[in-house]
CSV table of C-alpha atoms and ligand atoms in Angstrom, one decimal:
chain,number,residue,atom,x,y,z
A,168,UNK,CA,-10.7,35.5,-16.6
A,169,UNK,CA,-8.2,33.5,-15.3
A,170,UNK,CA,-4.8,32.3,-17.1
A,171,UNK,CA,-5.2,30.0,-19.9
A,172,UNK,CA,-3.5,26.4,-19.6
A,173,UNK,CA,-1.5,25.4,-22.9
A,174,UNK,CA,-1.5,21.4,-22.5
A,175,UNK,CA,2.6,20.2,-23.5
A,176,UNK,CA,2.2,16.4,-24.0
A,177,UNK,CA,4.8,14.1,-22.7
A,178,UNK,CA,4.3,10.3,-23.8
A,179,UNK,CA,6.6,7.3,-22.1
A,180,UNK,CA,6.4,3.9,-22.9
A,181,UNK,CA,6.1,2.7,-19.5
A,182,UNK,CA,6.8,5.1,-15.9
A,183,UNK,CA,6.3,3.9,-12.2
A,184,UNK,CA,3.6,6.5,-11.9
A,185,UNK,CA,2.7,9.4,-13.3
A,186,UNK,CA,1.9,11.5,-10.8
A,187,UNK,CA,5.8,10.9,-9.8
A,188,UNK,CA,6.9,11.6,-13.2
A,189,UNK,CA,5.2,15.1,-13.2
A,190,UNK,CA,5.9,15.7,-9.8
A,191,UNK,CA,9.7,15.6,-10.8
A,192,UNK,CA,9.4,17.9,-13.7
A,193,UNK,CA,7.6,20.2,-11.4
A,194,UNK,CA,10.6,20.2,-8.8
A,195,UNK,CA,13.1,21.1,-12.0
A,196,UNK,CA,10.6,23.7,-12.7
A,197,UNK,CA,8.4,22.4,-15.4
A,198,UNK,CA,5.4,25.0,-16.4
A,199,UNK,CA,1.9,24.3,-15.7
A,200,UNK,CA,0.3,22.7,-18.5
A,201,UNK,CA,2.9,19.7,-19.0
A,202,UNK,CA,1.4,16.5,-19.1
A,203,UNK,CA,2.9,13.0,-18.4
A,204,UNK,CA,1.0,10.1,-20.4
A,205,UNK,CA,2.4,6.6,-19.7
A,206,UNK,CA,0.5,3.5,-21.6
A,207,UNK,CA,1.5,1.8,-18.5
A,208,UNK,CA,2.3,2.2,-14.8
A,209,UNK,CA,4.3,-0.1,-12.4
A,210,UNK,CA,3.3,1.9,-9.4
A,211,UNK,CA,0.3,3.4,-10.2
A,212,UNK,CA,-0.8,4.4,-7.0
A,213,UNK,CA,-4.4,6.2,-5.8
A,214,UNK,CA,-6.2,8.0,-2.8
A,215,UNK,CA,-5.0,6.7,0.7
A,216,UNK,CA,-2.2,4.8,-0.3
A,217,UNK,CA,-4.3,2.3,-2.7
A,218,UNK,CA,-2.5,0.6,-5.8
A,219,UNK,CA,-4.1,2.3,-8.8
A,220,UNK,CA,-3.7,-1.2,-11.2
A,221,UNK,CA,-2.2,0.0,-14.4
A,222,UNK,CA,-1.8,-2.7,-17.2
A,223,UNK,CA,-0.3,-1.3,-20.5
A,224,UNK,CA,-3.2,0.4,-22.8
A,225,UNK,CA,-5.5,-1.0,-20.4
A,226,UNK,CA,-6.2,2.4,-19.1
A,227,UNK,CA,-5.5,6.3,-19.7
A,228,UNK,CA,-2.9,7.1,-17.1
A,229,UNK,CA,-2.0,10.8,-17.2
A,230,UNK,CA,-0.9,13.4,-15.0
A,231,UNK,CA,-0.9,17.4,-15.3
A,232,UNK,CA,0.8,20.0,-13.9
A,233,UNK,CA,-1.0,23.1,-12.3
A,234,UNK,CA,0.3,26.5,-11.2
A,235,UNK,CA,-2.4,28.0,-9.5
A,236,UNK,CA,-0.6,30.7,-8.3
A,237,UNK,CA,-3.1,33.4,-7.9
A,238,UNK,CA,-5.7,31.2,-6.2
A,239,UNK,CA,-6.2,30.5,-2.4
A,240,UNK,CA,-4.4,27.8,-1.3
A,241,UNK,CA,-7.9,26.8,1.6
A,242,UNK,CA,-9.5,26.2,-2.2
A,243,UNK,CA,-7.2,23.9,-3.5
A,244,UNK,CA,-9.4,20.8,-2.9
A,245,UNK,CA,-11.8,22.2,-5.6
A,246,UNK,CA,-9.0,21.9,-8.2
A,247,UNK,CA,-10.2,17.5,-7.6
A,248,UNK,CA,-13.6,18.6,-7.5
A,249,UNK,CA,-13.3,20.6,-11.5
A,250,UNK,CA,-11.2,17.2,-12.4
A,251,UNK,CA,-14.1,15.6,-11.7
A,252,UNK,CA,-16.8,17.5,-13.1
A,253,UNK,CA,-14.4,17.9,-16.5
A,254,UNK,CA,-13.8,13.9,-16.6
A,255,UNK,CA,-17.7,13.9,-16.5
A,256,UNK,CA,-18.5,16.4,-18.9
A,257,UNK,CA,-15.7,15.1,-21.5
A,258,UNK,CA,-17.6,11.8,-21.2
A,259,UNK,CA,-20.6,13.0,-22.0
A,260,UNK,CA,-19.0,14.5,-25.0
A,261,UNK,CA,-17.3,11.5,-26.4
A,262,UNK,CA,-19.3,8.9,-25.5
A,263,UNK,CA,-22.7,10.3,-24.3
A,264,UNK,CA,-21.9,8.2,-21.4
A,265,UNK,CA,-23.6,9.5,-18.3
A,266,UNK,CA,-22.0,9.1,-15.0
A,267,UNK,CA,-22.0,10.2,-11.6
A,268,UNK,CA,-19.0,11.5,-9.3
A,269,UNK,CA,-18.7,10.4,-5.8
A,270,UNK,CA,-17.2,12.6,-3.2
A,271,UNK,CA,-14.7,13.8,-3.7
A,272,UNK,CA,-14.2,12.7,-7.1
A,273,UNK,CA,-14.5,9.1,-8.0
A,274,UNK,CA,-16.2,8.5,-11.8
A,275,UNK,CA,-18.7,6.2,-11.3
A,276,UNK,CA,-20.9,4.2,-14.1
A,277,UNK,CA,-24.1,2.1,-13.5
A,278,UNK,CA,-22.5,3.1,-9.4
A,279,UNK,CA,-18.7,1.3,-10.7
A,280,UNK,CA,-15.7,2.7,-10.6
A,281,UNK,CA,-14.8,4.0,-14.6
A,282,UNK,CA,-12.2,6.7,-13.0
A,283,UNK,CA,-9.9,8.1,-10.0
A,284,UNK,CA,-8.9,11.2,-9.4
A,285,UNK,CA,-5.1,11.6,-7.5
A,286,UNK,CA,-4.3,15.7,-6.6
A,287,UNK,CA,-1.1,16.0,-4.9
A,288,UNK,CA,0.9,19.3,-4.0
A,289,UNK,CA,4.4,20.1,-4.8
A,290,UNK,CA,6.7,22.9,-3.2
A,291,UNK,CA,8.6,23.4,-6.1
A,292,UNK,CA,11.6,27.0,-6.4
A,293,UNK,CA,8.4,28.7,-8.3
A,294,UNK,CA,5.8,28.0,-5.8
A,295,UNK,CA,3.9,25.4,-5.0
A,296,UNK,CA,2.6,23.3,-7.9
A,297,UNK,CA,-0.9,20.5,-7.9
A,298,UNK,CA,0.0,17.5,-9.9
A,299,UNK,CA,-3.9,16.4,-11.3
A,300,UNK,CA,-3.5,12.5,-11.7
A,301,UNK,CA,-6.0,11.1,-13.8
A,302,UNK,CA,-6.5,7.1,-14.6
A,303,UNK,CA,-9.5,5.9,-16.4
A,304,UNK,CA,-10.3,2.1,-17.3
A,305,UNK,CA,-10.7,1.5,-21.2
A,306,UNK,CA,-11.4,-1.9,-20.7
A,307,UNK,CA,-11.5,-4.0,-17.9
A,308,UNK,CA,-9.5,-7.4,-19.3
A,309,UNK,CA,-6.7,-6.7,-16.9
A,310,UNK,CA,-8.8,-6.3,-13.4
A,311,UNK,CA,-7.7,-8.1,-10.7
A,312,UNK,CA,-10.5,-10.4,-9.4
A,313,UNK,CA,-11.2,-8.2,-5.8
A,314,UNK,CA,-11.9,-5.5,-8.7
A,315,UNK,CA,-14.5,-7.0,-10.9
A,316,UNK,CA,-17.5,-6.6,-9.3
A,317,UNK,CA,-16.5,-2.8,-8.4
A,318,UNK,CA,-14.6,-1.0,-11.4
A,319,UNK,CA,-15.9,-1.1,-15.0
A,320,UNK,CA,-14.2,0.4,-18.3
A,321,UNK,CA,-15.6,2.8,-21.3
A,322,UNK,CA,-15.4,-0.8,-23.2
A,323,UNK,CA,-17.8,-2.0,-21.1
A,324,UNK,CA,-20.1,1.0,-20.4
A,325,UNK,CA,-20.2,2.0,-24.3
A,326,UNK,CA,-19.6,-1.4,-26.1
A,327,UNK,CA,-17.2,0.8,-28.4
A,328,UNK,CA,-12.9,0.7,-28.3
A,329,UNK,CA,-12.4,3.7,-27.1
A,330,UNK,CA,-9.8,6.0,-29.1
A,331,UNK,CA,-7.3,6.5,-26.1
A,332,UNK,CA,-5.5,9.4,-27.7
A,333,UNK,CA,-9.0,11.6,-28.7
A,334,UNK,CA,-10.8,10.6,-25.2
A,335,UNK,CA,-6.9,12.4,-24.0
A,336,UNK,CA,-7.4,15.6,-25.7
A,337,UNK,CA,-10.9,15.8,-24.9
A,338,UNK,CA,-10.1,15.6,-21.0
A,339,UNK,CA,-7.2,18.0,-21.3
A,340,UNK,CA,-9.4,20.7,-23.1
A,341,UNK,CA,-12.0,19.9,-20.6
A,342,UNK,CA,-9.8,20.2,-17.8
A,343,UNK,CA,-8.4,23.2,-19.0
A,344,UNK,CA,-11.4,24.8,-19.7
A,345,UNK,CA,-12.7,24.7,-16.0
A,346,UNK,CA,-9.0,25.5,-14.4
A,347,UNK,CA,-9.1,28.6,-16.2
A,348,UNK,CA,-13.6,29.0,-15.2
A,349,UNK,CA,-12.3,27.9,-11.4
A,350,UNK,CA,-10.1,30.7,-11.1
A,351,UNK,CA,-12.1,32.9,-12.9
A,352,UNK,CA,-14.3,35.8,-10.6
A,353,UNK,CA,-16.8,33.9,-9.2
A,354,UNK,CA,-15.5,30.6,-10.3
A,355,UNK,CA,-15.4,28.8,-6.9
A,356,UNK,CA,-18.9,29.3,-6.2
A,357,UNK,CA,-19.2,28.2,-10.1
A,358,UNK,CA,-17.3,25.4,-9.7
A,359,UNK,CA,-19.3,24.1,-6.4
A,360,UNK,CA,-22.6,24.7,-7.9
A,361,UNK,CA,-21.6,22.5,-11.1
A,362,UNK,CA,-20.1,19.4,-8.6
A,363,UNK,CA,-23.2,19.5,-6.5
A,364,UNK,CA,-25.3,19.4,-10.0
A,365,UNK,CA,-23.9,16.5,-11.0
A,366,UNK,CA,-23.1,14.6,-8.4
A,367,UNK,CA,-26.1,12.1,-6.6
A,368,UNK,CA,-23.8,12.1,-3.7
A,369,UNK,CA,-24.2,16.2,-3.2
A,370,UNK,CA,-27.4,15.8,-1.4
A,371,UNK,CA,-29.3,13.8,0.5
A,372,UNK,CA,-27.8,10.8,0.1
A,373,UNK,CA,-27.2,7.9,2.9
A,374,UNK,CA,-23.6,7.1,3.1
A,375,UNK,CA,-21.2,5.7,5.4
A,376,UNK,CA,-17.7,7.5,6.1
A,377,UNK,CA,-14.1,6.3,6.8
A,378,UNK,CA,-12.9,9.5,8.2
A,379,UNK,CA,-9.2,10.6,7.7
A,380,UNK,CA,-6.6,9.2,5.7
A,381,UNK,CA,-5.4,5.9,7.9
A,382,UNK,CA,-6.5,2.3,8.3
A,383,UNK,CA,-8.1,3.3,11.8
A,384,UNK,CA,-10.3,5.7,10.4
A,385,UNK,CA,-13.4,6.9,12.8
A,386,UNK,CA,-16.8,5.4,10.3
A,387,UNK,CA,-19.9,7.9,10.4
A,388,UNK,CA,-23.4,6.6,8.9
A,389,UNK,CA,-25.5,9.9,8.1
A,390,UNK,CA,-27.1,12.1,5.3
A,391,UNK,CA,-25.1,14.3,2.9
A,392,UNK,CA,-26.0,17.9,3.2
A,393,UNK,CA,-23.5,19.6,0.4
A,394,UNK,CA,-20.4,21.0,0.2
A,395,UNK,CA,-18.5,23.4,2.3
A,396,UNK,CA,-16.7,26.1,1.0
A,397,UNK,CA,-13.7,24.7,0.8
A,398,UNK,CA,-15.4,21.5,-1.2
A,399,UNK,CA,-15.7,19.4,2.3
A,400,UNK,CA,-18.7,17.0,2.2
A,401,UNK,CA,-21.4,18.1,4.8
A,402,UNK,CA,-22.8,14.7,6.4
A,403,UNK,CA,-25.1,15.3,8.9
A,404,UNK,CA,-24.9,12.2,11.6
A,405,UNK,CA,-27.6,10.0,12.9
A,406,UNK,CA,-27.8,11.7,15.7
A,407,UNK,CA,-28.4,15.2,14.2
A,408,UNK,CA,-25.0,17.0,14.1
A,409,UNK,CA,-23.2,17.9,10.6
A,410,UNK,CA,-19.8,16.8,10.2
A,411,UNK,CA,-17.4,18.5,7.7
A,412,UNK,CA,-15.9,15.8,5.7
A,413,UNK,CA,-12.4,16.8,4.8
A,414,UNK,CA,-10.4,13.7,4.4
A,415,UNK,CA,-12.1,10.1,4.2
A,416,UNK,CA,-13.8,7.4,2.0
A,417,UNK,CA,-17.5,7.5,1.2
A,418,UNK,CA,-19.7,4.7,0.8
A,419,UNK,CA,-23.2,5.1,-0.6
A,420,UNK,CA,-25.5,2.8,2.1
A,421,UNK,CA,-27.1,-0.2,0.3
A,422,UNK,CA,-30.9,-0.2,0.9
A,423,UNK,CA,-30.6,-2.6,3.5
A,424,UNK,CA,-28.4,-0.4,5.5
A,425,UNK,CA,-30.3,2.8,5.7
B,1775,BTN,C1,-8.0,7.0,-6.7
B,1775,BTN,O1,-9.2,6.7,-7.2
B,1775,BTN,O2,-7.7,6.6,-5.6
B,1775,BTN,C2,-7.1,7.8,-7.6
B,1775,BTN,C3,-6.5,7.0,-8.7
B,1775,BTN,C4,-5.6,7.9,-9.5
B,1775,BTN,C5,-4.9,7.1,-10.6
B,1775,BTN,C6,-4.1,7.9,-11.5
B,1775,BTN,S1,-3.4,7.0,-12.9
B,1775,BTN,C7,-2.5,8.4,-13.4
B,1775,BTN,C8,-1.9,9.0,-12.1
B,1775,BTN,N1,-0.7,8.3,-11.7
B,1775,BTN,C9,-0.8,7.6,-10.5
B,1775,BTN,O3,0.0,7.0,-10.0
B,1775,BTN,N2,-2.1,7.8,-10.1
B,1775,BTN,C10,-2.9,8.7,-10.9
């Protein structure tokens, strides 16, 4: 079995981001297992340079160190795709709340946005460290208007107040239960199997693709066909040829579209 993760808690009032906060206790040599918990972000940020909104006790904002020192570095990207599979699970627990996860690892609820997912890699003087970024809307008073009609909260999925600090604990145990399955014997292939099981967006699905990471991104419409190896999205093009998706935006293609 792999190493176990013993979750440290660290709570601020208010932080810039998160993810920055850990990522600086990582560079002065925090172990893995510390995690940041602000009840509100001024610079929450997301995938592709996005503004992750972060109103105080609006959402769970929370950020955990890993130390996967043992595991292969071409794997990493699965570390996102266990967050996501964990996020989903511990819903399921709390809330019986089903949800699906879009590639690589957006939450999504009645096809909304409930949850993003924000991995990013630190070279730190005792190796290189992921910081696991997780934000999760409890309730959606505080969304911007371009956001309504795309996001949605646990408030509004379950009709219930969510308990922010027990939906916490839940997601760390869940988390750390599948860090320590991922690098397990066996736990990659595990760990693909499970994404692909719960995710709609696995196989078979129309989508459209903003490859890369920039504003000039090349768009592909095609078919998903699974997930590589590594945890890249298999799309295989219009015209027949699979494309390993590696970096990009997926849409899901609205029935007109197809
Ligand atoms: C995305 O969907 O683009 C990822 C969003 C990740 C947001 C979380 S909130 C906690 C952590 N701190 C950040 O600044 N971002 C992540």
């Amino acid at each position: 079995m792999g190493k176990q993760l013993k979750p440290t808690i660290l709570r601020f009032e208010s932080l810039a981001s998160t993810n920055t906060e850990a990522a600086r206790q990582a560079l002065r040599g925090a172990p893995e297992g510390v995690c940041v918990v602000a009840r509100e972000q001024t610079q929450g940020r997301g995938r592709r340079a996005r503004v992750w909104v972060s109103p105080k006790d609006a959402g769970l904002y929370f950020s955990i160190i890993l130390r996967p020192a043992h595991f292969d570095i071409q794997k990493w990207p699965l570390i996102t795709l266990m967050a996501g599979a964990a996020v989903q699970g511990a819903l399921v627990e709390a809330y019986a709340l089903a949800t699906d996860i879009k590639w690589p690892n957006d939450i999504l609820a009645n096809e909304r946005k409930l949850c993003g997912i924000l991995a990013e890699t630190v070279e730190t003087e005792t190796g290189r460290a992921c910081v696991l970024g997780i934000g999760i809307n409890l309730n959606d008073a505080a969304f911007p208007e371009e956001l309504r009609e795309v996001a949605t909260s646990i408030i509004a999925q379950t009709g219930r107040a969510p308990d922010s600090e027990q939906l916490l604990q839940s997601l760390v145990r869940a988390i750390a239960r599948r860090y320590e399955m991922l690098q397990a014997e066996g736990g990659a292939d595990e760990t693909l199997r499970e994404w692909t099981a719960r995710s709609s967006y696995a196989e078979g699905k129309r989508v459209r693709v903003a490859l890369g990471s920039d504003a000039q991104a090349e768009i592909l419409s095609g078919t998903t066909r699974g997930l590589e190896a590594d945890g890249a999205l298999r799309v295989e093009t219009d015209a027949g040829e699979i494309r390993a998706v590696r970096a990009g935006d997926v849409a899901a293609l609205r029935q007109a579209e197809r």
